[in-house]
Amino acid sequence: MTEKELELMLVKEVKRRGGRAYKFISPGINGVPDRLVLLPYGRAGFVEVKAPGKKMRPNQIKRKKELESLGFLVYCLDDPEETGGVVDGIAGNKV
């Protein structure tokens, strides 16, 4: 499975739950997560999507820590079987 296919799975799952998964681009700042996930009831989080087995680069880890220090949820999704769990985490569901 490619990163693009996994990203599409995430977008479809978020839409299925009534939310949006916007492509997140921040000109001039490298390493920001791929998607800003917005769910009903004001739930929000960021998701960095990687091809299975791939890891985040150092600048992506830095941005993840920055966003988390501001209180945001940030996930790295690299396994298609974890898609629902990531969305659950953003939704506030403990599975």
PDB file of C-alpha atoms in Angstrom:
ATOM      1  CA  MET A   1       0.000   0.000   0.000  1.00  0.00           C
ATOM      2  CA  THR A   2       1.295   3.456  -0.884  1.00  0.00           C
ATOM      3  CA  GLU A   3       1.204   6.567   1.279  1.00  0.00           C
ATOM      4  CA  LYS A   4      -1.336   8.104  -1.096  1.00  0.00           C
ATOM      5  CA  GLU A   5      -3.643   5.088  -0.778  1.00  0.00           C
ATOM      6  CA  LEU A   6      -3.408   5.178   3.013  1.00  0.00           C
ATOM      7  CA  GLU A   7      -4.105   8.912   3.016  1.00  0.00           C
ATOM      8  CA  LEU A   8      -7.219   8.309   0.896  1.00  0.00           C
ATOM      9  CA  MET A   9      -8.377   5.662   3.395  1.00  0.00           C
ATOM     10  CA  LEU A  10      -8.018   8.215   6.189  1.00  0.00           C
ATOM     11  CA  VAL A  11      -9.971  10.868   4.273  1.00  0.00           C
ATOM     12  CA  LYS A  12     -12.787   8.397   3.530  1.00  0.00           C
ATOM     13  CA  GLU A  13     -12.999   7.246   7.157  1.00  0.00           C
ATOM     14  CA  VAL A  14     -13.132  10.810   8.445  1.00  0.00           C
ATOM     15  CA  LYS A  15     -15.871  11.701   5.933  1.00  0.00           C
ATOM     16  CA  ARG A  16     -17.801   8.559   6.903  1.00  0.00           C
ATOM     17  CA  ARG A  17     -17.861   9.895  10.466  1.00  0.00           C
ATOM     18  CA  GLY A  18     -19.139  13.293   9.372  1.00  0.00           C
ATOM     19  CA  GLY A  19     -15.822  15.119   9.496  1.00  0.00           C
ATOM     20  CA  ARG A  20     -13.258  16.622   7.165  1.00  0.00           C
ATOM     21  CA  ALA A  21      -9.578  15.795   6.617  1.00  0.00           C
ATOM     22  CA  TYR A  22      -8.060  18.840   4.989  1.00  0.00           C
ATOM     23  CA  LYS A  23      -4.657  18.699   3.330  1.00  0.00           C
ATOM     24  CA  PHE A  24      -2.489  20.819   5.628  1.00  0.00           C
ATOM     25  CA  ILE A  25       0.179  22.931   3.954  1.00  0.00           C
ATOM     26  CA  SER A  26       2.152  25.642   5.705  1.00  0.00           C
ATOM     27  CA  PRO A  27       4.331  27.567   3.240  1.00  0.00           C
ATOM     28  CA  GLY A  28       7.778  28.256   4.596  1.00  0.00           C
ATOM     29  CA  ILE A  29       7.537  25.678   7.402  1.00  0.00           C
ATOM     30  CA  ASN A  30       8.819  22.185   6.680  1.00  0.00           C
ATOM     31  CA  GLY A  31       7.659  19.052   8.445  1.00  0.00           C
ATOM     32  CA  VAL A  32       4.027  19.911   9.188  1.00  0.00           C
ATOM     33  CA  PRO A  33       1.610  16.944   9.289  1.00  0.00           C
ATOM     34  CA  ASP A  34      -0.197  15.948   6.088  1.00  0.00           C
ATOM     35  CA  ARG A  35      -3.790  16.286   7.290  1.00  0.00           C
ATOM     36  CA  LEU A  36      -5.808  18.437   9.647  1.00  0.00           C
ATOM     37  CA  VAL A  37      -8.681  16.236  10.812  1.00  0.00           C
ATOM     38  CA  LEU A  38     -11.838  18.000  11.978  1.00  0.00           C
ATOM     39  CA  LEU A  39     -14.637  15.926  13.510  1.00  0.00           C
ATOM     40  CA  PRO A  40     -18.079  16.704  14.915  1.00  0.00           C
ATOM     41  CA  TYR A  41     -18.304  18.316  18.354  1.00  0.00           C
ATOM     42  CA  GLY A  42     -15.171  20.395  17.857  1.00  0.00           C
ATOM     43  CA  ARG A  43     -12.688  17.511  17.828  1.00  0.00           C
ATOM     44  CA  ALA A  44      -9.469  18.208  15.922  1.00  0.00           C
ATOM     45  CA  GLY A  45      -6.075  16.637  15.384  1.00  0.00           C
ATOM     46  CA  PHE A  46      -3.217  16.337  12.936  1.00  0.00           C
ATOM     47  CA  VAL A  47      -2.148  13.210  11.051  1.00  0.00           C
ATOM     48  CA  GLU A  48       1.165  12.544   9.333  1.00  0.00           C
ATOM     49  CA  VAL A  49       0.638   9.727   6.826  1.00  0.00           C
ATOM     50  CA  LYS A  50       3.529   7.423   5.937  1.00  0.00           C
ATOM     51  CA  ALA A  51       3.805   4.402   3.684  1.00  0.00           C
ATOM     52  CA  PRO A  52       3.780   1.214   5.757  1.00  0.00           C
ATOM     53  CA  GLY A  53       7.117   0.761   7.494  1.00  0.00           C
ATOM     54  CA  LYS A  54       8.313   4.319   6.845  1.00  0.00           C
ATOM     55  CA  LYS A  55       9.204   6.596   9.759  1.00  0.00           C
ATOM     56  CA  MET A  56       8.859  10.315  10.368  1.00  0.00           C
ATOM     57  CA  ARG A  57      11.821  12.526   9.448  1.00  0.00           C
ATOM     58  CA  PRO A  58      13.533  14.578  12.197  1.00  0.00           C
ATOM     59  CA  ASN A  59      11.839  17.831  11.118  1.00  0.00           C
ATOM     60  CA  GLN A  60       8.434  16.066  11.212  1.00  0.00           C
ATOM     61  CA  ILE A  61       9.136  14.802  14.733  1.00  0.00           C
ATOM     62  CA  LYS A  62      10.070  18.358  15.731  1.00  0.00           C
ATOM     63  CA  ARG A  63       6.770  19.751  14.366  1.00  0.00           C
ATOM     64  CA  LYS A  64       4.846  16.948  16.060  1.00  0.00           C
ATOM     65  CA  LYS A  65       6.381  17.853  19.421  1.00  0.00           C
ATOM     66  CA  GLU A  66       5.685  21.565  18.839  1.00  0.00           C
ATOM     67  CA  LEU A  67       2.019  20.927  18.092  1.00  0.00           C
ATOM     68  CA  GLU A  68       1.671  18.543  21.029  1.00  0.00           C
ATOM     69  CA  SER A  69       3.215  21.126  23.352  1.00  0.00           C
ATOM     70  CA  LEU A  70       0.362  23.420  22.312  1.00  0.00           C
ATOM     71  CA  GLY A  71      -2.134  20.742  23.323  1.00  0.00           C
ATOM     72  CA  PHE A  72      -2.974  19.300  19.901  1.00  0.00           C
ATOM     73  CA  LEU A  73      -3.251  15.607  19.092  1.00  0.00           C
ATOM     74  CA  VAL A  74      -0.754  14.485  16.442  1.00  0.00           C
ATOM     75  CA  TYR A  75      -0.679  10.978  15.013  1.00  0.00           C
ATOM     76  CA  CYS A  76       1.614   9.188  12.595  1.00  0.00           C
ATOM     77  CA  LEU A  77      -0.410   6.752  10.491  1.00  0.00           C
ATOM     78  CA  ASP A  78       1.613   4.062   8.713  1.00  0.00           C
ATOM     79  CA  ASP A  79      -0.660   1.035   9.042  1.00  0.00           C
ATOM     80  CA  PRO A  80      -4.019   0.730   7.270  1.00  0.00           C
ATOM     81  CA  GLU A  81      -5.400  -1.268  10.200  1.00  0.00           C
ATOM     82  CA  GLU A  82      -4.779   1.710  12.509  1.00  0.00           C
ATOM     83  CA  THR A  83      -6.885   4.175  10.478  1.00  0.00           C
ATOM     84  CA  GLY A  84      -9.999   3.722  12.604  1.00  0.00           C
ATOM     85  CA  GLY A  85      -7.988   3.904  15.812  1.00  0.00           C
ATOM     86  CA  VAL A  86      -6.407   7.204  14.805  1.00  0.00           C
ATOM     87  CA  VAL A  87      -9.809   8.687  14.021  1.00  0.00           C
ATOM     88  CA  ASP A  88     -11.165   7.277  17.297  1.00  0.00           C
ATOM     89  CA  GLY A  89      -8.309   8.974  19.152  1.00  0.00           C
ATOM     90  CA  ILE A  90      -9.141  12.323  17.609  1.00  0.00           C
ATOM     91  CA  ALA A  91     -12.837  11.802  18.282  1.00  0.00           C
ATOM     92  CA  GLY A  92     -11.993  11.170  21.939  1.00  0.00           C
ATOM     93  CA  ASN A  93     -13.054   7.538  21.826  1.00  0.00           C
ATOM     94  CA  LYS A  94     -10.993   5.159  23.905  1.00  0.00           C
ATOM     95  CA  VAL A  95     -10.988   1.756  22.276  1.00  0.00           C
TER      96      VAL A  95
END
